[in-house]
Amino acid sequence: MHITRRPHFIEFGDCDPAGIVYFPRYLEWFDAALQNHFRACGLAKADIVSKYGFVAFPVVDLKVTYSTTSTFHEEVIIETTILEMRRSSFVIRHRLLRGEIVAVESIETRVWAQRRPDDETKFQGVPIPDEVRWRVGFQLAT
Amino acid sequence: MHITRRPHFIEFGDCDPAGIVYFPRYLEWFDAALQNHFRACGLAKADIVSKYGFVAFPVVDLKVTYSTTSTFHEEVIIETTILEMRRSSFVIRHRLLRGEIVAVESIETRVWAQRRPDDETKFQGVPIPDEVRWRVGFQLAT
Amino acid sequence: MHITRRPHFIEFGDCDPAGIVYFPRYLEWFDAALQNHFRACGLAKADIVSKYGFVAFPVVDLKVTYSTTSTFHEEVIIETTILEMRRSSFVIRHRLLRGEIVAVESIETRVWAQRRPDDETKFQGVPIPDEVRWRVGFQLAT
Amino acid sequence: MHITRRPHFIEFGDCDPAGIVYFPRYLEWFDAALQNHFRACGLAKADIVSKYGFVAFPVVDLKVTYSTTSTFHEEVIIETTILEMRRSSFVIRHRLLRGEIVAVESIETRVWAQRRPDDETKFQGVPIPDEVRWRVGFQLAT
C-alpha cells in the first residue's frame, strides 16, 4: 500500500465570505491528489489511455469528516492512499494535515469506468487491470 | 418538516473532460439550495445576521451517494429538507432528481456557528435559536 | 440583433473572504448566459452537434470592466447580445445589471471551432454556418 | 521591476467537456500568482493586514488574450510582474507559458482598497503605501 504526501497552499480564492475554505474545494484538491498518486505509482493518464482506452473514475460514494476549518495562505499536506481494490471499484482515503492535525478526511469509492458502447454519455464499470492493482501496491486478485 | 424543490440547469462549465458533472459541483449546488431553503422558511441571511450576528454553517460531516452521472444542458430538480435539529448542529438531506431517479443524494451535518471571541478566524457552535427551529418546521427543544 | 436577459441570483459560495463576488465567477455566469442565448435563438447544443458535429467556442480575446462590486444574495440581471459575426469568430457583449447600474461588462471574442483532424486535443476555427448567423439575428454574409 | 515565475500543473478538474482548460480558471491561477508575487516581494497578506488593515485588490479592468488552448496534465509556467503603480491602483501582467509559447496573457488593473466606513460591504481605493511601491520594485511616487 503506497502513500503519497504533497504540500498544498490554500489560496484566497478558495475561501468564502466567512474567511474559511469553501467546503467543496477540498474535494477538488483530493481529486487532483488522486491523479498525482496514480502518476507517482507509474500510472500517468496518457499511459492509462494508451493501454486501456479512455478511462474515467467517477465517484459513487463519498464520506467526508471536516474536523477543523482552514483559511487562506496556510500550507497544508494532502496525504493519499488507496485502501482497497475491488473488481471494478476502489476505495481511496485522503487526509488534509495541518501539522499533526487531521483537518479533513475523506473516504471515496470510485469506479474504474469506460464509456458504454450503447450510450457515449454514460460510463460503466470494467474490471481493474492487473497492472494497475500491482502498481498501486496491491496483490493480484486471485 | 418542510421540503423545497427547485429546478436546476446544468451548465457546460460544470462538466469535466469525461463530459459529466465534476463531482464537487453538486456540493456547491446543494449549498446554494440550503440557503434557498432557509429563505423559503423566512430566514433570509440578512434577517439572520441582523438578529443573531454573523452566523456560518460549516459542514462537519458529509455523505454523498452518486447513483448516476449527469451531463450539461439537463434540467434537474434539487430537493432539500432538514432532517434533524440538534442543540447546535443540524442534518440536511439534498437530492438531485432526474425525473423519478435520485441521481445524487447527500446527507450533511452542519454546525450553527459564530466567530470565536479569542480567534476571529475560527468558528464555534452556538445553540440554534428557537425561532430558527420553528421556522424550518421543528418543534421547540424542550 | 437579439438580446436576452435573465435573472441571476448570487450565491454565498461565489464570494471571497472580502465578501464580494470572486471576479472569475462572472465569466462562468457569462459563459452560461451565452449558451442560454443560443438556446433562446433556437440553437440548442444538441441541435448544433447533430447538424455540425462537436463544436466548441473557445474565447480568444476578453475585455472586462468591473465598475462596482456585488455580494451574495443579490439578484441581478445578465444581459447578452452578439455584437458581430465574422467569418469564423464572433463578438459577444454581456452586462451584469443591478437595477440601472452596469456593474460588470464584458466583450468576448470567440471562435466557432471544431477539433483538428491531425490533433484531437486542439481546435481550429471553421466558417460559421449561415443558419447560425441568421438565427442569432444577423444577415447572411454575402 | 520584479518578475516571478512559478510552475503550475493543470488538473483534470480545470478542464471542460471539450478537454481544454475552462477559460475562467486561468484567472483564478493568475489571482493566486499575484498573491505569490506579493509574498515573494516580502508582502505576505498577514504583514499587509497587520500594518494597513484589511486590504483587498478588486479587479477593475481586465484584458486577456488566449492564443492557444491547454489541456490537463500539462505543466506550464505562470510569469507575473507589476507593470505600473499608480496612486491607488496598479497594473499587473500575467503570462502562461508553455515552453517558448505565450499561451495566455492577461493585463489586470486592480485597486488598492479598504472597506468604506459608511458601507462595510463596499470598498474604496486608498493611496498605495510607499513601502509597497518600493517592495514590488518601483521608485517612490514624488
Coordinates of C-alpha atoms in Angstrom, one line a residue:
Chain A
M1 CA 0.0 0.0 0.0
H2 CA 1.6 3.2 -1.2
I3 CA 1.1 6.6 0.5
T4 CA 1.8 9.9 -1.2
R5 CA 2.0 13.3 0.5
R6 CA 2.2 16.6 -1.1
P7 CA 2.2 20.2 0.1
H8 CA -0.8 22.3 -0.8
F9 CA -1.0 26.0 -0.4
I10 CA -4.5 27.4 0.3
E11 CA -5.4 30.3 -1.9
F12 CA -7.6 33.4 -1.2
G13 CA -10.0 32.4 -3.9
D14 CA -10.7 29.1 -2.3
C15 CA -12.2 30.7 0.7
D16 CA -15.7 32.0 1.3
P17 CA -17.1 35.2 3.0
A18 CA -16.6 33.5 6.4
G19 CA -12.9 33.5 5.6
I20 CA -12.7 29.7 5.6
V21 CA -12.1 27.2 2.8
Y22 CA -15.4 26.7 0.9
F23 CA -16.0 23.0 1.7
P24 CA -16.4 21.7 -1.9
R25 CA -12.9 22.9 -2.7
Y26 CA -11.3 20.2 -0.6
L27 CA -12.8 17.6 -2.9
E28 CA -11.2 19.3 -6.0
W29 CA -7.8 19.1 -4.2
F30 CA -8.4 15.5 -3.3
D31 CA -9.3 14.7 -6.9
A32 CA -6.0 16.2 -8.1
A33 CA -4.2 14.3 -5.3
L34 CA -5.6 11.0 -6.6
Q35 CA -4.3 11.8 -10.1
N36 CA -1.0 12.7 -8.6
H37 CA -1.0 9.4 -6.6
F38 CA -1.6 7.4 -9.8
R39 CA 1.3 9.3 -11.5
A40 CA 3.6 8.6 -8.5
C41 CA 2.7 4.9 -9.0
G42 CA 3.8 5.0 -12.6
L43 CA 0.3 5.4 -14.0
A44 CA 0.2 8.6 -15.9
K45 CA -3.1 9.4 -17.5
A46 CA -1.5 9.2 -21.0
D47 CA -0.2 5.7 -20.3
I48 CA -3.5 4.5 -18.9
V49 CA -5.3 5.9 -22.0
S50 CA -2.9 4.4 -24.5
K51 CA -3.1 1.0 -22.9
Y52 CA -6.7 0.8 -21.8
G53 CA -8.6 3.5 -23.8
F54 CA -10.3 6.5 -22.2
V55 CA -10.9 5.6 -18.6
A56 CA -12.8 7.8 -16.0
F57 CA -13.0 7.2 -12.3
P58 CA -16.5 8.5 -11.3
V59 CA -17.1 8.8 -7.6
V60 CA -20.0 6.7 -6.4
D61 CA -19.7 7.1 -2.7
L62 CA -18.1 9.8 -0.6
K63 CA -17.8 10.3 3.2
V64 CA -16.0 13.4 4.5
T65 CA -15.3 14.5 8.0
Y66 CA -14.3 18.1 8.5
S67 CA -12.7 18.4 11.9
T68 CA -11.4 21.9 11.8
T69 CA -11.6 24.8 9.3
S70 CA -8.6 26.2 7.4
T71 CA -8.1 29.6 5.9
F72 CA -6.1 31.1 3.0
H73 CA -2.3 31.3 2.9
E74 CA -1.9 28.2 5.1
E75 CA 0.3 25.4 3.8
V76 CA -1.0 22.0 4.5
I77 CA -0.2 18.4 3.5
I78 CA -2.5 16.2 1.5
E79 CA -1.9 12.5 2.1
T80 CA -3.4 10.0 -0.2
T81 CA -3.6 6.2 -0.2
I82 CA -5.7 3.5 -1.9
L83 CA -7.3 1.4 0.9
E84 CA -8.9 -1.3 -1.2
M85 CA -9.0 -2.6 -4.7
R86 CA -12.2 -4.4 -5.7
R87 CA -13.1 -6.0 -9.0
S88 CA -14.1 -2.7 -10.8
S89 CA -14.1 -0.2 -8.0
F90 CA -11.6 1.1 -5.4
V91 CA -11.5 3.0 -2.2
I92 CA -9.3 6.0 -1.6
R93 CA -8.5 7.8 1.6
H94 CA -7.4 11.4 1.6
R95 CA -6.3 13.4 4.6
L96 CA -5.6 17.1 4.8
L97 CA -3.0 17.5 7.5
R98 CA -2.1 20.7 9.4
G99 CA 0.9 19.7 11.3
E100 CA -0.2 16.8 13.5
I101 CA -3.9 17.5 13.0
V102 CA -6.1 15.7 10.5
A103 CA -8.2 18.7 9.5
V104 CA -10.3 16.9 6.8
E105 CA -10.5 13.2 6.0
S106 CA -12.4 11.7 3.0
I107 CA -13.1 8.2 2.0
E108 CA -14.1 7.9 -1.7
T109 CA -15.3 4.9 -3.6
R110 CA -14.7 5.2 -7.3
V111 CA -15.5 3.0 -10.3
W112 CA -12.9 2.1 -12.9
A113 CA -15.1 3.0 -15.9
Q114 CA -15.3 3.2 -19.7
R115 CA -17.9 4.7 -22.0
R116 CA -20.9 2.5 -22.6
P117 CA -21.0 1.2 -26.2
D118 CA -24.7 1.9 -26.4
D119 CA -24.6 5.5 -24.9
E120 CA -21.4 7.5 -25.1
T121 CA -22.6 9.9 -22.4
K122 CA -22.7 7.2 -19.8
F123 CA -20.0 5.1 -18.1
Q124 CA -19.9 1.6 -16.8
G125 CA -17.5 -0.2 -14.5
V126 CA -15.0 -2.6 -16.1
P127 CA -12.5 -4.9 -14.3
I128 CA -9.5 -3.1 -13.0
P129 CA -6.4 -4.3 -14.9
D130 CA -3.9 -6.4 -13.1
E131 CA -1.1 -3.9 -13.9
V132 CA -3.0 -1.2 -12.1
R133 CA -3.5 -3.3 -9.0
W134 CA 0.1 -4.1 -8.8
R135 CA 1.3 -0.6 -9.4
V136 CA -0.8 1.0 -6.7
G137 CA 0.6 -1.6 -4.2
F138 CA -1.9 -4.5 -4.2
Q139 CA -1.6 -8.2 -4.9
L140 CA -3.2 -9.5 -8.0
A141 CA -6.8 -10.7 -7.4
T142 CA -6.8 -14.5 -7.4
Chain B
M1 CA -40.7 19.3 8.2
H2 CA -40.5 21.5 5.1
I3 CA -39.3 20.4 1.7
T4 CA -38.2 22.8 -1.0
R5 CA -37.7 21.8 -4.6
R6 CA -36.1 23.9 -7.3
P7 CA -35.2 23.4 -10.9
H8 CA -31.5 23.5 -11.7
F9 CA -30.0 23.7 -15.1
I10 CA -26.6 22.0 -15.6
E11 CA -24.1 24.2 -17.4
F12 CA -21.3 23.2 -19.8
G13 CA -18.7 24.7 -17.4
D14 CA -19.8 22.4 -14.6
C15 CA -18.7 19.3 -16.6
D16 CA -15.3 17.7 -16.9
P17 CA -13.4 16.2 -19.8
A18 CA -15.4 13.0 -19.5
G19 CA -18.5 15.1 -20.3
I20 CA -20.1 14.5 -16.9
V21 CA -20.7 16.9 -14.0
Y22 CA -17.5 17.3 -12.0
F23 CA -18.5 15.7 -8.7
P24 CA -17.6 18.6 -6.3
R25 CA -20.0 20.9 -8.2
Y26 CA -23.1 19.1 -6.8
L27 CA -22.0 20.2 -3.3
E28 CA -21.9 23.8 -4.5
W29 CA -25.4 23.5 -5.8
F30 CA -26.6 21.8 -2.6
D31 CA -25.0 24.6 -0.5
A32 CA -27.0 27.2 -2.6
A33 CA -30.1 25.0 -2.2
L34 CA -29.8 25.1 1.6
Q35 CA -29.6 28.9 1.6
N36 CA -32.6 28.9 -0.7
H37 CA -34.4 26.6 1.8
F38 CA -33.7 28.9 4.7
R39 CA -35.1 31.8 2.7
A40 CA -38.2 29.8 1.8
C41 CA -38.6 29.3 5.5
G42 CA -38.5 33.0 6.2
L43 CA -34.8 33.0 7.2
A44 CA -33.0 35.3 4.8
K45 CA -29.4 35.7 5.6
A46 CA -29.8 39.5 6.2
D47 CA -32.5 38.7 8.8
I48 CA -30.4 36.0 10.5
V49 CA -27.4 38.4 10.7
S50 CA -29.4 41.3 12.0
K51 CA -30.9 39.2 14.8
Y52 CA -28.1 36.8 15.6
G53 CA -24.9 38.4 14.3
F54 CA -22.7 36.8 11.6
V55 CA -23.6 33.1 11.5
A56 CA -21.9 30.5 9.4
F57 CA -22.9 26.9 8.9
P58 CA -19.7 24.9 8.4
V59 CA -20.1 21.3 7.3
V60 CA -18.7 18.8 9.7
D61 CA -19.8 15.6 8.2
L62 CA -20.9 14.7 4.6
K63 CA -22.1 11.6 3.0
V64 CA -22.8 11.5 -0.7
T65 CA -24.2 8.8 -2.9
Y66 CA -23.7 9.3 -6.6
S67 CA -26.1 6.8 -8.3
T68 CA -25.9 8.0 -11.9
T69 CA -23.9 10.7 -13.8
S70 CA -25.5 13.8 -15.4
T71 CA -24.3 15.9 -18.2
F72 CA -24.7 19.5 -19.4
H73 CA -27.9 21.1 -20.6
E74 CA -30.0 18.7 -18.5
E75 CA -32.6 20.3 -16.2
V76 CA -32.9 18.6 -12.9
I77 CA -34.6 19.2 -9.6
I78 CA -32.8 19.8 -6.3
E79 CA -34.9 18.8 -3.3
T80 CA -33.8 19.9 0.2
T81 CA -35.1 19.2 3.6
I82 CA -33.7 19.5 7.1
L83 CA -34.0 16.0 8.7
E84 CA -32.9 16.8 12.3
M85 CA -32.3 19.8 14.5
R86 CA -29.9 19.2 17.4
R87 CA -28.7 21.6 20.0
S88 CA -26.1 23.4 17.9
S89 CA -26.0 21.3 14.7
F90 CA -28.5 20.1 12.1
V91 CA -28.7 17.5 9.4
I92 CA -29.8 18.3 5.9
R93 CA -30.7 16.0 3.0
H94 CA -30.4 17.0 -0.6
R95 CA -31.5 15.0 -3.6
L96 CA -30.8 15.7 -7.2
L97 CA -33.7 14.3 -9.1
R98 CA -33.8 13.4 -12.8
G99 CA -37.5 12.6 -13.4
E100 CA -38.2 9.8 -10.9
I101 CA -34.5 9.0 -10.4
V102 CA -32.5 10.1 -7.4
A103 CA -29.2 10.7 -9.2
V104 CA -27.3 12.1 -6.2
E105 CA -28.2 12.2 -2.5
S106 CA -26.3 13.9 0.2
I107 CA -26.6 14.0 4.0
E108 CA -24.8 16.9 5.5
T109 CA -24.3 17.7 9.2
R110 CA -23.6 21.4 9.8
V111 CA -22.9 23.4 12.9
W112 CA -24.7 26.7 13.7
A113 CA -21.6 28.7 14.4
Q114 CA -20.3 32.1 15.3
R115 CA -16.8 33.5 15.4
R116 CA -14.7 32.6 18.4
P117 CA -14.1 35.6 20.6
D118 CA -10.5 34.6 21.1
D119 CA -9.7 33.8 17.4
E120 CA -11.7 35.6 14.7
T121 CA -10.6 33.1 12.1
K122 CA -12.2 30.2 13.9
F123 CA -15.9 29.3 14.5
Q124 CA -17.6 27.6 17.3
G125 CA -21.1 26.0 17.6
V126 CA -23.7 28.0 19.5
P127 CA -27.3 26.9 20.4
I128 CA -29.7 27.1 17.4
P129 CA -32.3 29.8 18.2
D130 CA -35.8 28.7 18.9
E131 CA -37.2 30.9 16.1
V132 CA -34.9 29.0 13.6
R133 CA -36.1 25.6 14.8
W134 CA -39.7 26.7 14.5
R135 CA -39.3 28.2 11.1
V136 CA -37.7 25.2 9.4
G137 CA -40.5 23.1 10.7
F138 CA -39.4 21.6 14.0
Q139 CA -40.9 21.8 17.5
L140 CA -39.1 23.8 20.1
A141 CA -36.5 21.8 22.0
T142 CA -37.8 21.2 25.5
Chain C
M1 CA -29.7 41.7 -33.2
H2 CA -31.3 39.7 -30.4
I3 CA -30.9 40.5 -26.7
T4 CA -31.5 38.1 -23.9
R5 CA -31.9 39.0 -20.3
R6 CA -32.1 36.6 -17.4
P7 CA -32.2 37.0 -13.6
H8 CA -29.2 35.6 -11.7
F9 CA -29.0 35.1 -8.0
I10 CA -25.6 35.5 -6.4
E11 CA -24.7 32.7 -4.1
F12 CA -22.6 32.7 -0.9
G13 CA -20.1 30.3 -2.4
D14 CA -19.4 32.7 -5.3
C15 CA -17.9 35.3 -2.9
D16 CA -14.5 35.6 -1.5
P17 CA -13.2 36.5 2.0
A18 CA -13.7 40.2 1.2
G19 CA -17.4 39.3 0.9
I20 CA -17.6 40.2 -2.8
V21 CA -18.0 38.1 -5.9
Y22 CA -14.7 36.5 -6.8
F23 CA -14.0 38.1 -10.1
P24 CA -13.6 34.9 -12.3
R25 CA -17.1 33.8 -11.3
Y26 CA -18.7 36.5 -13.5
L27 CA -17.1 34.9 -16.5
E28 CA -18.6 31.5 -15.7
W29 CA -22.0 33.1 -15.5
F30 CA -21.5 34.9 -18.8
D31 CA -20.4 31.7 -20.4
A32 CA -23.7 30.1 -19.2
A33 CA -25.6 33.2 -20.5
L34 CA -24.1 32.7 -24.0
Q35 CA -25.3 29.1 -24.1
N36 CA -28.7 30.3 -22.9
H37 CA -28.7 33.0 -25.6
F38 CA -28.0 30.4 -28.3
R39 CA -30.9 28.3 -27.0
A40 CA -33.2 31.3 -27.0
C41 CA -32.2 31.8 -30.7
G42 CA -33.2 28.2 -31.4
L43 CA -29.7 26.8 -31.3
A44 CA -29.7 24.2 -28.6
K45 CA -26.3 22.5 -28.2
A46 CA -27.8 19.1 -29.2
D47 CA -29.1 20.6 -32.4
I48 CA -25.8 22.2 -33.2
V49 CA -24.0 19.0 -32.6
S50 CA -26.4 16.9 -34.6
K51 CA -26.1 19.3 -37.6
Y52 CA -22.5 20.4 -37.4
G53 CA -20.6 17.9 -35.2
F54 CA -19.0 18.7 -32.0
V55 CA -18.4 22.5 -31.9
A56 CA -16.7 24.5 -29.2
F57 CA -16.5 28.2 -28.8
P58 CA -13.1 28.9 -27.2
V59 CA -12.6 32.5 -26.1
V60 CA -9.6 34.2 -27.8
D61 CA -10.0 37.7 -26.5
L62 CA -11.7 39.1 -23.4
K63 CA -12.1 42.6 -22.1
V64 CA -13.9 43.1 -18.8
T65 CA -14.8 46.3 -17.0
Y66 CA -15.8 45.8 -13.3
S67 CA -17.5 49.1 -12.3
T68 CA -18.8 48.1 -8.9
T69 CA -18.6 45.0 -6.7
S70 CA -21.6 42.8 -5.8
T71 CA -22.2 40.5 -2.9
F72 CA -24.1 37.3 -2.1
H73 CA -27.9 37.1 -2.1
E74 CA -28.3 39.9 -4.6
E75 CA -30.5 39.3 -7.6
V76 CA -29.0 40.8 -10.8
I77 CA -29.8 40.6 -14.5
I78 CA -27.4 39.3 -17.1
E79 CA -28.0 40.7 -20.5
T80 CA -26.3 39.1 -23.5
T81 CA -26.1 40.0 -27.1
I82 CA -23.9 39.1 -30.1
L83 CA -22.4 42.3 -31.5
E84 CA -20.7 40.9 -34.5
M85 CA -20.5 37.8 -36.7
R86 CA -17.3 37.4 -38.6
R87 CA -16.3 34.5 -40.9
S88 CA -15.3 32.1 -38.1
S89 CA -15.4 34.2 -35.0
F90 CA -18.0 36.3 -33.2
V91 CA -18.1 39.0 -30.6
I92 CA -20.4 38.9 -27.6
R93 CA -21.3 41.5 -25.0
H94 CA -22.5 40.6 -21.6
R95 CA -23.7 43.1 -19.0
L96 CA -24.4 42.4 -15.3
L97 CA -27.1 44.9 -14.3
R98 CA -28.1 45.9 -10.8
G99 CA -31.1 48.0 -11.4
E100 CA -30.0 50.7 -13.7
I101 CA -26.3 50.2 -13.0
V102 CA -24.0 48.2 -15.3
A103 CA -21.9 46.6 -12.6
V104 CA -19.8 44.5 -15.0
E105 CA -19.4 44.5 -18.8
S106 CA -17.5 42.0 -20.8
I107 CA -16.7 41.9 -24.5
E108 CA -15.6 38.4 -25.6
T109 CA -14.4 37.2 -29.0
R110 CA -14.9 33.5 -29.5
V111 CA -14.0 31.2 -32.4
W112 CA -16.5 28.8 -33.9
A113 CA -14.3 25.8 -33.7
Q114 CA -14.0 22.1 -34.4
R115 CA -11.4 19.5 -33.5
R116 CA -8.3 19.5 -35.7
P117 CA -8.2 16.3 -37.8
D118 CA -4.4 15.9 -37.0
D119 CA -4.6 16.6 -33.3
E120 CA -7.8 15.8 -31.4
T121 CA -6.8 17.9 -28.4
K122 CA -6.6 21.1 -30.5
F123 CA -9.4 23.2 -32.1
Q124 CA -9.4 25.2 -35.2
G125 CA -11.8 27.9 -36.5
V126 CA -14.3 26.9 -39.2
P127 CA -16.8 29.1 -41.1
I128 CA -19.9 29.9 -39.1
P129 CA -22.9 28.3 -40.7
D130 CA -25.4 30.6 -42.4
E131 CA -28.2 29.2 -40.3
V132 CA -26.4 30.2 -37.1
R133 CA -25.9 33.8 -38.5
W134 CA -29.5 34.0 -39.3
R135 CA -30.8 32.7 -36.0
V136 CA -28.7 35.0 -33.8
G137 CA -30.1 37.9 -35.8
F138 CA -27.6 38.7 -38.5
Q139 CA -27.9 38.9 -42.3
L140 CA -26.2 36.2 -44.3
A141 CA -22.7 37.0 -45.2
T142 CA -22.6 37.9 -48.9
Chain D
M1 CA 10.5 45.7 -11.7
H2 CA 10.4 42.2 -10.3
I3 CA 9.3 39.1 -12.2
T4 CA 8.2 35.9 -10.5
R5 CA 7.7 32.6 -12.3
R6 CA 6.2 29.5 -10.9
P7 CA 5.4 26.1 -12.3
H8 CA 1.7 25.2 -12.5
F9 CA 0.3 21.8 -13.1
I10 CA -3.1 21.7 -15.0
E11 CA -5.6 19.4 -13.3
F12 CA -8.3 17.3 -14.9
G13 CA -11.0 19.2 -13.0
D14 CA -9.9 22.5 -14.5
C15 CA -10.9 21.3 -18.0
D16 CA -14.3 21.4 -19.7
P17 CA -16.1 18.8 -21.9
A18 CA -14.0 19.9 -24.9
G19 CA -11.0 18.7 -22.9
I20 CA -9.4 22.1 -22.7
V21 CA -8.9 24.4 -19.7
Y22 CA -12.2 26.2 -18.9
F23 CA -11.3 29.8 -19.6
P24 CA -12.2 31.4 -16.2
R25 CA -9.8 29.0 -14.5
Y26 CA -6.8 30.9 -15.8
L27 CA -7.9 34.0 -13.9
E28 CA -8.1 32.0 -10.7
W29 CA -4.5 30.9 -11.2
F30 CA -3.4 34.4 -12.1
D31 CA -5.0 35.7 -8.9
A32 CA -3.1 33.2 -6.9
A33 CA 0.1 34.1 -8.8
L34 CA -0.4 37.8 -7.8
Q35 CA -0.6 36.8 -4.2
N36 CA 2.5 34.7 -4.6
H37 CA 4.2 37.7 -6.3
F38 CA 3.5 39.9 -3.3
R39 CA 4.8 37.3 -0.9
A40 CA 8.0 37.0 -3.0
C41 CA 8.4 40.7 -2.6
G42 CA 8.1 40.4 1.1
L43 CA 4.5 41.4 1.3
A44 CA 2.7 38.5 2.9
K45 CA -1.0 39.1 3.4
A46 CA -0.6 38.9 7.2
D47 CA 2.0 41.6 7.2
I48 CA -0.1 43.8 4.9
V49 CA -3.1 43.4 7.2
S50 CA -1.2 44.0 10.4
K51 CA 0.3 47.2 9.0
Y52 CA -2.5 48.6 6.8
G53 CA -5.7 46.9 8.0
F54 CA -7.8 44.6 5.8
V55 CA -6.9 45.4 2.2
A56 CA -8.5 43.9 -0.9
F57 CA -7.4 44.3 -4.5
P58 CA -10.5 44.2 -6.6
V59 CA -10.0 44.0 -10.3
V60 CA -11.5 46.9 -12.2
D61 CA -10.2 46.2 -15.7
L62 CA -9.1 43.0 -17.4
K63 CA -7.8 42.2 -20.8
V64 CA -7.0 38.6 -21.7
T65 CA -5.6 37.2 -24.9
Y66 CA -5.9 33.4 -25.3
S67 CA -3.5 32.4 -28.0
T68 CA -3.7 28.6 -27.7
T69 CA -5.6 26.1 -25.6
S70 CA -4.1 23.9 -23.0
T71 CA -5.2 20.6 -21.5
F72 CA -4.9 18.6 -18.3
H73 CA -1.7 17.2 -17.0
E74 CA 0.4 19.8 -18.8
E75 CA 3.0 21.6 -16.7
V76 CA 3.2 25.3 -17.5
I77 CA 4.9 28.4 -16.1
I78 CA 3.0 31.4 -14.8
E79 CA 5.0 34.6 -15.0
T80 CA 3.9 37.7 -13.1
T81 CA 5.0 41.2 -13.0
I82 CA 3.6 44.5 -11.9
L83 CA 3.9 46.9 -14.9
E84 CA 2.7 50.1 -13.3
M85 CA 2.0 51.6 -9.8
R86 CA -0.4 54.5 -9.8
R87 CA -1.7 56.5 -6.8
S88 CA -4.3 53.9 -5.7
S89 CA -4.3 51.3 -8.5
F90 CA -1.8 49.1 -10.2
V91 CA -1.4 47.2 -13.4
I92 CA -0.3 43.5 -13.5
R93 CA 0.7 41.3 -16.4
H94 CA 0.5 37.5 -16.2
R95 CA 1.7 35.1 -18.8
L96 CA 1.0 31.4 -19.0
L97 CA 4.0 30.0 -20.8
R98 CA 4.2 26.6 -22.5
G99 CA 7.9 26.3 -23.3
E100 CA 8.6 29.3 -25.5
I101 CA 4.9 30.0 -26.3
V102 CA 2.8 32.6 -24.5
A103 CA -0.4 30.6 -24.4
V104 CA -2.4 33.2 -22.4
E105 CA -1.6 36.8 -21.4
S106 CA -3.6 39.0 -19.1
I107 CA -3.3 42.6 -18.2
E108 CA -5.2 43.4 -15.0
T109 CA -5.8 46.7 -13.3
R110 CA -6.6 46.5 -9.6
V111 CA -7.4 49.0 -6.9
W112 CA -5.6 49.0 -3.5
A113 CA -8.8 49.2 -1.5
Q114 CA -10.2 49.3 2.0
R115 CA -13.7 48.9 3.3
R116 CA -15.8 52.1 3.1
P117 CA -16.5 53.5 6.6
D118 CA -20.2 54.2 5.6
D119 CA -20.9 50.8 4.0
E120 CA -18.8 47.7 5.1
T121 CA -19.9 45.7 2.0
K122 CA -18.2 48.2 -0.4
F123 CA -14.6 49.0 -1.0
Q124 CA -12.8 52.2 -2.0
G125 CA -9.4 52.9 -3.3
V126 CA -6.8 54.3 -0.9
P127 CA -3.2 55.5 -1.7
I128 CA -0.8 52.7 -2.1
P129 CA 1.7 52.8 0.8
D130 CA 5.3 53.8 -0.1
E131 CA 6.6 50.5 1.4
V132 CA 4.5 48.5 -1.0
R133 CA 5.7 50.5 -4.1
W134 CA 9.3 50.0 -3.0
R135 CA 9.0 46.3 -2.3
V136 CA 7.4 45.5 -5.7
G137 CA 10.3 47.3 -7.4
F138 CA 9.1 50.8 -8.0
Q139 CA 10.5 54.2 -7.0
L140 CA 8.6 56.2 -4.5
A141 CA 6.0 58.5 -6.0
T142 CA 7.3 62.0 -5.9

